[in-house]
């Protein structure tokens, strides 16, 4: 056996070559995008020198901030509602036995595997038929109300509300899955222990189960938040005329040709989500540290 | 090494007030009966164990006392009060779970203080009681740790402190030592016993470990298949099992199935199915089916000769440690009645003891446990096994 060990650090194995290739494949487009966001030329084909002008243009663009506002409104509302409903769903499924539970569980997690386009079309069809049914009723009600000299009700249309509802459909499933996974790894006797020590079922849930589930709920929310911010299809189908989320705005601008301020926007978005992921990971890590070795 | 647990029987003997009463308690899960009408009286201050194999309904019984399960029929009473419809958080009992069920997001201190905070107990009293409880289980130095930072034995102690801080009427222990390794289990057994003496509380423990039940309990209920087979002190259960199941489950035994040939006074002549003639003189009276029900005038000396067709079935139980093993048959005539020749088929060296398996001419295998005194015998040696008729129990077959 001849020893090769001193040479080993210098040797490039095929595994590391493959790894490098994979990283290149995944991140090179993003790197190129980041580089061109600093290009002073309009066109991505030529490099005319370093410049921040696209960033300046981006941060003075009111429409982008309006779109960001819409996106954040949708994401925060959908995730907030889903967090409550998803946790309740996961806990209920874990705790109670009822007929048709298996079917219910399967159906609740279906949005994870149904293609976005199907959800988008189905939600649109659902809303338009619902509005078609509701509008005549509300119109006749309004006619009656105006005769009485009262305020009339607004007619339901596609709006930011419908986008939020459509987003809840998939956010709910993601949060419920993450919370369920955590629940199965929890000691099934935790709640009983709390009851045994004098806690009412509500106190047991708030003081024992919820604190144990918080990390899972938060990570589920983060996942759902990113997916909601990222969604183009479902928002595009269910948004009314007044609503424009960030992905919708970017898509509409890119259709008419790639402009460098979109490059800059993409870089900002990547940095923002990286920061978000990093913070959440840091918080989780600190929590774990505190618990395991002090 | 030899940690003998000192027991005090006076508790169960003198104090007859009852802490827990179960009356004809049934539990049915989805059409399957887990508990089949059991009656239990647990005295105040007693260390009571419910012992049985897994799936015998012992944990379900404990959970019905704790209030996690409602009985499908019958009644559970604690200190004379019916617990029907009383939720677990209103019962004067606390439970130590097999998995400990410690709250991972709380420190040891906060875990123990949990129940007191719910009762909005005063700050000074809380500090005192939590401190006392932690001191009781020798965990004062770990108050600020989180459960995940503790070993299994330490977690067990915290679970005990958390249950005891509430001063429950009854402490329920669900396989409390099941998750610990052997050495730690022995240590905790001694501590549990000490705790029981210090506090004078009623302990109800569920276990499948017969040694644990024998060494810790004042009284034991042996459960099988949702029913109680026997309730008694450890020595009663071990020395005078009432059923074949109890004899077999508590400790090792040689169980031989046979027919009763004759009953004369307290002496039973039994022929096993393999053809072995055994004389038994059990101290407890034969309580099995007696085909000669006509002469029940004098229960103490019911003498009868059973004809073959009327012979009743019985199990003979002989503890391995009561069987003698010699190279030559014994000289005295009394014990020679239960003396059989055989060959050594299996020798197992256990350190303090040696376990032998002897195959008799009839094909029966007799387990023998001898103290490790003389040199080991070789396999295949021709030997004689014998035992006193008094050490031989006759048990009714199970229905």
Coordinates of N, CA and C in Angstrom, one line a residue, chain A residues 14-163:
Chain A
X14 N -13.5 13.7 -8.2 CA -14.6 13.9 -9.1 C -15.8 14.3 -8.4
X15 N -15.9 14.0 -7.1 CA -17.1 14.4 -6.3 C -17.1 15.9 -6.1
X16 N -15.9 16.5 -5.9 CA -15.9 18.0 -5.7 C -16.1 18.7 -7.0
X17 N -15.6 18.1 -8.1 CA -15.9 18.6 -9.4 C -17.4 18.7 -9.7
X18 N -18.0 17.6 -9.4 CA -19.5 17.4 -9.6 C -20.2 18.5 -8.8
X19 N -19.8 18.6 -7.5 CA -20.4 19.6 -6.6 C -20.3 21.0 -7.2
X20 N -19.1 21.3 -7.6 CA -18.9 22.6 -8.2 C -19.8 22.9 -9.4
X21 N -19.8 21.9 -10.2 CA -20.7 22.0 -11.4 C -22.1 22.2 -11.1
X22 N -22.6 21.5 -10.1 CA -24.0 21.7 -9.6 C -24.3 23.1 -9.1
X23 N -23.3 23.5 -8.3 CA -23.5 24.9 -7.7 C -23.5 25.9 -8.8
X24 N -22.6 25.7 -9.8 CA -22.6 26.6 -10.9 C -23.9 26.6 -11.7
X25 N -24.4 25.4 -11.9 CA -25.7 25.3 -12.6 C -26.8 26.0 -11.9
X26 N -26.8 25.9 -10.5 CA -27.9 26.5 -9.8 C -27.7 28.0 -9.6
X27 N -26.5 28.5 -9.4 CA -26.3 29.8 -8.9 C -25.7 30.8 -10.0
X28 N -25.2 30.3 -11.1 CA -24.6 31.1 -12.1 C -25.6 32.1 -12.7
X29 N -26.8 31.7 -13.0 CA -27.8 32.7 -13.5 C -28.0 33.8 -12.6
X30 N -28.1 33.5 -11.3 CA -28.4 34.5 -10.3 C -27.2 35.5 -10.2
X31 N -26.0 34.9 -10.3 CA -24.8 35.7 -10.2 C -24.7 36.6 -11.4
X32 N -25.0 36.1 -12.6 CA -25.0 37.0 -13.8 C -26.0 38.1 -13.7
X33 N -27.2 37.7 -13.2 CA -28.3 38.7 -12.9 C -27.8 39.8 -12.0
X34 N -27.1 39.4 -10.9 CA -26.6 40.4 -9.9 C -25.6 41.3 -10.6
X35 N -24.7 40.7 -11.4 CA -23.6 41.5 -12.0 C -24.2 42.5 -12.9
X36 N -25.2 42.1 -13.8 CA -25.8 43.0 -14.7 C -26.7 44.1 -14.1
X37 N -27.1 43.8 -12.8 CA -27.9 44.9 -12.2 C -27.0 46.1 -11.9
X38 N -25.7 45.9 -12.0 CA -24.8 47.1 -11.8 C -24.2 47.6 -13.1
X39 N -24.7 47.1 -14.2 CA -24.3 47.5 -15.5 C -24.9 48.8 -15.9
X40 N -24.1 49.8 -16.3 CA -24.7 51.1 -16.7 C -25.4 51.0 -18.0
X41 N -25.2 50.0 -18.8 CA -25.9 49.9 -20.1 C -27.3 49.4 -19.9
X42 N -28.2 49.7 -20.8 CA -29.5 49.2 -20.8 C -29.5 47.7 -21.2
X43 N -28.6 47.3 -22.0 CA -28.6 46.0 -22.6 C -27.7 45.0 -21.9
X44 N -28.2 43.8 -21.7 CA -27.4 42.8 -21.0 C -26.3 42.3 -21.8
X45 N -26.2 42.6 -23.1 CA -25.2 42.1 -23.9 C -23.9 42.7 -23.8
X46 N -23.9 44.0 -23.4 CA -22.6 44.7 -23.3 C -22.4 45.2 -21.8
X47 N -21.2 45.3 -21.4 CA -20.8 45.9 -20.1 C -20.2 47.2 -20.3
X48 N -20.9 48.3 -19.8 CA -20.4 49.6 -20.0 C -19.9 50.3 -18.7
X49 N -19.7 49.5 -17.7 CA -19.2 50.1 -16.5 C -20.1 50.0 -15.3
X50 N -19.5 50.1 -14.1 CA -20.3 49.9 -12.9 C -21.2 51.1 -12.6
X51 N -22.4 50.8 -12.1 CA -23.3 51.9 -11.8 C -24.4 51.5 -10.9
X52 N -24.9 52.4 -10.0 CA -26.0 52.1 -9.1 C -27.3 52.7 -9.7
X53 N -27.3 53.1 -11.0 CA -28.4 53.9 -11.5 C -29.7 53.1 -11.5
X54 N -29.6 51.8 -11.7 CA -30.8 51.0 -11.8 C -31.5 50.9 -10.4
X55 N -30.6 50.8 -9.4 CA -31.1 50.8 -8.0 C -31.8 52.1 -7.7
X56 N -31.2 53.2 -8.1 CA -31.8 54.5 -7.9 C -33.2 54.6 -8.6
X57 N -33.2 54.1 -9.8 CA -34.5 54.1 -10.5 C -35.5 53.2 -9.8
X58 N -35.0 52.1 -9.3 CA -35.9 51.1 -8.6 C -36.6 51.8 -7.4
X59 N -35.7 52.4 -6.6 CA -36.2 52.9 -5.3 C -37.0 54.2 -5.5
X60 N -37.0 54.8 -6.7 CA -37.9 55.9 -6.9 C -39.1 55.5 -7.7
X61 N -39.3 54.2 -8.0 CA -40.4 53.8 -8.7 C -41.6 53.5 -7.8
X62 N -42.6 54.3 -7.9 CA -43.8 54.2 -6.9 C -44.6 53.0 -7.2
X63 N -44.7 52.6 -8.5 CA -45.5 51.4 -8.8 C -44.9 50.1 -8.1
X64 N -43.6 50.1 -8.1 CA -43.0 48.9 -7.4 C -43.3 48.8 -6.0
X65 N -43.3 50.0 -5.3 CA -43.7 50.0 -3.9 C -45.1 49.7 -3.6
X66 N -46.0 50.1 -4.6 CA -47.4 49.8 -4.5 C -47.6 48.3 -4.6
X67 N -46.9 47.7 -5.6 CA -47.0 46.2 -5.8 C -46.4 45.5 -4.6
X68 N -45.4 46.0 -4.0 CA -44.8 45.4 -2.8 C -45.8 45.4 -1.7
X69 N -46.5 46.6 -1.6 CA -47.5 46.7 -0.5 C -48.6 45.7 -0.7
X70 N -49.1 45.5 -1.9 CA -50.1 44.5 -2.2 C -49.6 43.1 -1.9
X71 N -48.4 42.8 -2.3 CA -47.8 41.5 -2.0 C -47.8 41.2 -0.5
X72 N -47.3 42.2 0.2 CA -47.1 42.0 1.7 C -48.5 41.9 2.3
X73 N -49.4 42.7 1.9 CA -50.8 42.6 2.4 C -51.4 41.2 2.3
X74 N -51.2 40.7 1.0 CA -51.7 39.3 0.7 C -51.0 38.3 1.6
X75 N -49.6 38.4 1.6 CA -48.9 37.4 2.3 C -49.1 37.4 3.8
X76 N -49.1 38.6 4.4 CA -49.3 38.7 5.9 C -50.8 38.2 6.2
X77 N -51.8 38.6 5.5 CA -53.1 38.2 5.8 C -53.3 36.7 5.6
X78 N -52.9 36.2 4.5 CA -53.1 34.8 4.2 C -52.3 34.0 5.2
X79 N -51.1 34.3 5.5 CA -50.3 33.5 6.4 C -50.8 33.6 7.8
X80 N -51.3 34.8 8.2 CA -51.8 35.0 9.6 C -53.1 34.1 9.8
X81 N -54.0 34.2 8.8 CA -55.2 33.4 9.0 C -54.9 31.9 8.9
X82 N -54.0 31.5 8.0 CA -53.6 30.1 7.8 C -52.9 29.6 9.1
X83 N -52.1 30.4 9.7 CA -51.4 30.0 10.9 C -52.4 29.5 12.0
X84 N -53.5 30.3 12.2 CA -54.5 29.9 13.2 C -55.2 28.7 12.7
X85 N -55.7 28.7 11.5 CA -56.5 27.6 11.0 C -55.7 26.3 10.8
X86 N -54.5 26.5 10.3 CA -53.6 25.3 10.1 C -53.2 24.6 11.4
X87 N -52.9 25.4 12.4 CA -52.6 24.8 13.7 C -53.8 24.1 14.3
X88 N -54.9 24.7 14.2 CA -56.1 24.1 14.7 C -56.4 22.8 14.0
X89 N -56.2 22.8 12.7 CA -56.5 21.6 11.9 C -55.5 20.5 12.3
X90 N -54.2 20.8 12.4 CA -53.2 19.8 12.7 C -53.5 19.2 14.1
X91 N -53.8 20.1 15.1 CA -54.1 19.6 16.4 C -55.3 18.8 16.4
X92 N -56.4 19.2 15.7 CA -57.6 18.5 15.7 C -57.5 17.1 15.1
X93 N -56.7 17.1 14.0 CA -56.5 15.8 13.3 C -55.7 14.8 14.2
X94 N -54.7 15.4 15.0 CA -53.9 14.5 15.8 C -54.7 14.0 17.0
X95 N -55.6 14.9 17.5 CA -56.2 14.6 18.8 C -57.5 13.8 18.8
X96 N -58.3 14.1 17.8 CA -59.6 13.5 17.9 C -59.8 12.4 16.9
X97 N -60.7 11.5 17.3 CA -61.0 10.4 16.3 C -62.5 10.6 15.9
X98 N -62.7 10.7 14.6 CA -64.0 10.8 14.1 C -64.1 10.1 12.7
X99 N -65.4 9.8 12.4 CA -65.5 9.0 11.1 C -65.1 9.9 9.9
X100 N -64.4 9.3 9.0 CA -64.0 10.0 7.8 C -62.7 10.8 8.0
X101 N -62.0 10.5 9.1 CA -60.8 11.3 9.4 C -59.7 11.1 8.4
X102 N -59.5 9.9 7.9 CA -58.5 9.6 6.9 C -58.7 10.4 5.6
X103 N -60.0 10.4 5.2 CA -60.4 11.1 4.0 C -60.2 12.6 4.2
X104 N -60.6 13.1 5.4 CA -60.4 14.5 5.7 C -59.0 15.0 5.6
X105 N -58.1 14.1 6.2 CA -56.7 14.4 6.3 C -56.1 14.5 4.8
X106 N -56.5 13.5 4.0 CA -56.0 13.4 2.7 C -56.5 14.7 1.9
X107 N -57.7 15.1 2.0 CA -58.3 16.2 1.3 C -57.6 17.5 1.8
X108 N -57.3 17.6 3.1 CA -56.7 18.9 3.5 C -55.3 19.1 3.0
X109 N -54.6 18.0 2.7 CA -53.2 18.2 2.2 C -53.1 18.1 0.7
X110 N -54.3 18.0 0.1 CA -54.3 17.9 -1.4 C -53.7 19.2 -2.1
X111 N -53.9 20.4 -1.5 CA -53.4 21.6 -2.2 C -51.9 21.5 -2.4
X112 N -51.2 20.6 -1.6 CA -49.7 20.5 -1.8 C -49.4 19.9 -3.1
X113 N -50.2 19.0 -3.6 CA -49.9 18.2 -4.8 C -50.7 18.7 -6.1
X114 N -51.8 19.4 -5.8 CA -52.5 19.9 -7.0 C -51.7 21.0 -7.6
X115 N -51.6 21.0 -9.0 CA -50.8 22.0 -9.6 C -51.4 23.4 -9.4
X116 N -50.6 24.4 -9.3 CA -51.0 25.8 -9.0 C -52.1 26.2 -10.0
X117 N -51.8 25.8 -11.3 CA -52.7 26.3 -12.4 C -54.2 25.8 -12.1
X118 N -54.3 24.5 -11.6 CA -55.6 24.0 -11.3 C -56.2 24.7 -10.2
X119 N -55.5 25.0 -9.2 CA -56.0 25.8 -8.0 C -56.5 27.2 -8.6
X120 N -55.6 27.8 -9.4 CA -55.9 29.1 -9.9 C -57.2 29.1 -10.7
X121 N -57.4 28.2 -11.7 CA -58.6 28.1 -12.5 C -59.8 27.8 -11.7
X122 N -59.6 26.8 -10.8 CA -60.8 26.4 -10.0 C -61.3 27.5 -9.1
X123 N -60.3 28.3 -8.5 CA -60.7 29.4 -7.6 C -61.4 30.4 -8.4
X124 N -60.9 30.7 -9.6 CA -61.5 31.7 -10.5 C -63.0 31.3 -10.8
X125 N -63.1 30.1 -11.3 CA -64.4 29.6 -11.6 C -65.4 29.7 -10.4
X126 N -64.8 29.3 -9.3 CA -65.6 29.3 -8.1 C -66.1 30.7 -7.7
X127 N -65.2 31.6 -7.8 CA -65.6 33.0 -7.4 C -66.6 33.6 -8.4
X128 N -66.3 33.3 -9.7 CA -67.3 33.9 -10.7 C -68.6 33.4 -10.6
X129 N -68.7 32.0 -10.3 CA -70.1 31.4 -10.2 C -70.7 31.9 -8.9
X130 N -69.9 32.1 -7.8 CA -70.4 32.5 -6.5 C -71.0 34.0 -6.7
X131 N -70.2 34.8 -7.4 CA -70.6 36.2 -7.6 C -71.8 36.2 -8.5
X132 N -71.9 35.4 -9.5 CA -73.0 35.3 -10.4 C -74.3 35.0 -9.6
X133 N -74.1 34.2 -8.5 CA -75.3 33.8 -7.7 C -75.6 34.9 -6.7
X134 N -74.6 35.5 -6.2 CA -74.8 36.5 -5.1 C -75.3 37.9 -5.6
X135 N -74.7 38.3 -6.8 CA -75.0 39.6 -7.2 C -76.5 40.0 -7.4
X136 N -77.3 39.1 -8.0 CA -78.7 39.5 -8.1 C -79.4 39.7 -6.7
X137 N -79.0 38.8 -5.8 CA -79.6 38.9 -4.5 C -79.2 40.3 -3.8
X138 N -77.9 40.6 -3.9 CA -77.5 41.8 -3.3 C -78.1 43.0 -4.0
X139 N -78.2 42.9 -5.3 CA -78.8 44.1 -6.0 C -80.2 44.3 -5.6
X140 N -81.0 43.3 -5.5 CA -82.4 43.5 -5.0 C -82.4 44.0 -3.6
X141 N -81.5 43.4 -2.8 CA -81.4 43.9 -1.4 C -81.1 45.4 -1.3
X142 N -80.1 45.8 -2.2 CA -79.7 47.2 -2.3 C -80.9 48.1 -2.7
X143 N -81.7 47.6 -3.7 CA -82.8 48.4 -4.1 C -83.8 48.6 -2.9
X144 N -83.9 47.6 -2.1 CA -84.8 47.7 -1.0 C -84.2 48.7 0.1
X145 N -82.9 48.5 0.3 CA -82.2 49.4 1.3 C -82.2 50.9 0.9
X146 N -82.0 51.2 -0.4 CA -82.0 52.6 -0.8 C -83.4 53.2 -0.6
X147 N -84.4 52.3 -0.9 CA -85.8 52.8 -0.7 C -86.0 53.2 0.8
X148 N -85.4 52.5 1.7 CA -85.5 52.7 3.1 C -84.6 53.9 3.5
X149 N -83.8 54.4 2.6 CA -82.9 55.5 2.9 C -81.6 55.0 3.6
X150 N -81.3 53.7 3.5 CA -80.1 53.2 4.1 C -78.9 53.1 3.1
X151 N -77.7 52.8 3.6 CA -76.5 52.6 2.8 C -76.7 51.3 2.0
X152 N -76.2 51.3 0.8 CA -76.3 50.1 0.0 C -75.0 49.3 0.1
X153 N -75.1 48.0 0.0 CA -74.0 47.1 0.1 C -73.2 47.0 -1.1
X154 N -71.8 46.9 -1.0 CA -71.0 46.8 -2.2 C -71.2 45.5 -2.9
X155 N -71.0 45.4 -4.2 CA -71.1 44.2 -4.9 C -69.8 43.4 -4.8
X156 N -69.8 42.1 -4.5 CA -68.5 41.4 -4.5 C -67.9 41.3 -5.8
X157 N -66.6 41.6 -5.9 CA -65.8 41.4 -7.1 C -64.5 40.8 -6.8
X158 N -63.7 40.5 -7.9 CA -62.4 40.0 -7.6 C -61.6 41.2 -7.1
X159 N -60.9 41.0 -6.0 CA -60.2 42.0 -5.3 C -59.0 41.4 -4.6
X160 N -58.4 42.2 -3.7 CA -57.3 41.7 -2.9 C -57.8 40.7 -2.0
X161 N -59.1 40.8 -1.6 CA -59.7 39.8 -0.7 C -59.7 38.4 -1.3
X162 N -60.1 38.3 -2.6 CA -60.1 37.0 -3.3 C -58.7 36.4 -3.4
X163 N -57.7 37.3 -3.6 CA -56.4 36.8 -3.7 C -56.0 36.2 -2.4

